[in-house]
CSV table of C-alpha atoms in Angstrom, one decimal:
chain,number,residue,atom,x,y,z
R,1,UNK,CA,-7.7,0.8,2.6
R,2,UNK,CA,-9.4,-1.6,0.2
R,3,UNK,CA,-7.6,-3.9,-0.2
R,4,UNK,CA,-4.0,-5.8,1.8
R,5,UNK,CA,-2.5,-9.0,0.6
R,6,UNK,CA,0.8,-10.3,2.4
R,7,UNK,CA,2.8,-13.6,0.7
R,8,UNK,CA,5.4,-15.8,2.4
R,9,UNK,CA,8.1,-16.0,0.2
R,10,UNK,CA,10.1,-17.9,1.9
R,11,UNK,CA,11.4,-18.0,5.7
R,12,UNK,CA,10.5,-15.4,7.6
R,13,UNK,CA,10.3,-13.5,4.0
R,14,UNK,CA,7.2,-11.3,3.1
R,15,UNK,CA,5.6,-9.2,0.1
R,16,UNK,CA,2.8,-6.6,0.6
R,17,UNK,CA,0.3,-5.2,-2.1
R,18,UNK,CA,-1.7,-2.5,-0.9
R,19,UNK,CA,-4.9,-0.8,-2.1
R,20,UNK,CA,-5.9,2.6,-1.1
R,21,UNK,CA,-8.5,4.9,-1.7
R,22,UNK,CA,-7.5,8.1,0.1
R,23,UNK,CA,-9.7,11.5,-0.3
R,24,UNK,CA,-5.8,13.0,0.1
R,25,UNK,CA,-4.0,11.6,-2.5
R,26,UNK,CA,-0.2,10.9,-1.5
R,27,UNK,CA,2.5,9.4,-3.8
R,28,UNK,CA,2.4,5.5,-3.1
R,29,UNK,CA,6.5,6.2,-1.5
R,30,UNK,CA,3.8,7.3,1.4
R,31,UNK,CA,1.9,4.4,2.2
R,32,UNK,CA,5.5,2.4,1.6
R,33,UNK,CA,6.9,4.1,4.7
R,34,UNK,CA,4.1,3.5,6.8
R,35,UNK,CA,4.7,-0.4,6.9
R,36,UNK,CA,8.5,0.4,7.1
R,37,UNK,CA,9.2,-0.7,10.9
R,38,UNK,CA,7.3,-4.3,9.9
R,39,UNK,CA,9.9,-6.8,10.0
R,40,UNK,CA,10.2,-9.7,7.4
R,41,UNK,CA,8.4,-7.6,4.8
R,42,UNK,CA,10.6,-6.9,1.7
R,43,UNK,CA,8.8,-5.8,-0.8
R,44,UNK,CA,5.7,-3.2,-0.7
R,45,UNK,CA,3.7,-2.8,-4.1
R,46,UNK,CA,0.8,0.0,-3.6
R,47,UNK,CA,-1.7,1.5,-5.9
R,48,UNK,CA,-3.5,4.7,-4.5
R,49,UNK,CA,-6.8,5.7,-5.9
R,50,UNK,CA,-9.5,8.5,-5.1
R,51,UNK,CA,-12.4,8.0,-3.2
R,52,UNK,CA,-15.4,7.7,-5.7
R,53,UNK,CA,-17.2,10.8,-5.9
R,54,UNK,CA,-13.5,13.1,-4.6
R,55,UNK,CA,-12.5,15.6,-6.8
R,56,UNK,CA,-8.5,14.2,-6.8
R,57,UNK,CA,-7.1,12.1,-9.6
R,58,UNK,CA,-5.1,9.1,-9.4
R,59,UNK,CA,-1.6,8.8,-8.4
């Protein structure tokens, strides 16, 4: 992970924006489900990247 930021939007209301450098690439619908089962988190934004020097692409 490089990067997690989490904003209170309101009572007990929550956004995530994840960063990710993964040498397996997986579609950001991935990383989403991970943080699924964390209560008062409604929104998950995620960008996946490769880590520098991997021969994978971005997602």
């Amino acid at each position: 992970m490089r990067d997690l930021s989490i904003w209170n939007v309101g009572p007990r209301r929550h956004v995530a924006r994840l960063t990710v450098e993964d040498t397996q690439l997986r579609p950001p619908q991935y990383y989403k489900e991970l943080l699924h089962g964390v209560h008062d988190i409604e929104q998950v934004m995620v960008e996946v990247y490769a880590c520098p020097g991997s021969e994978t692409t971005q997602s």
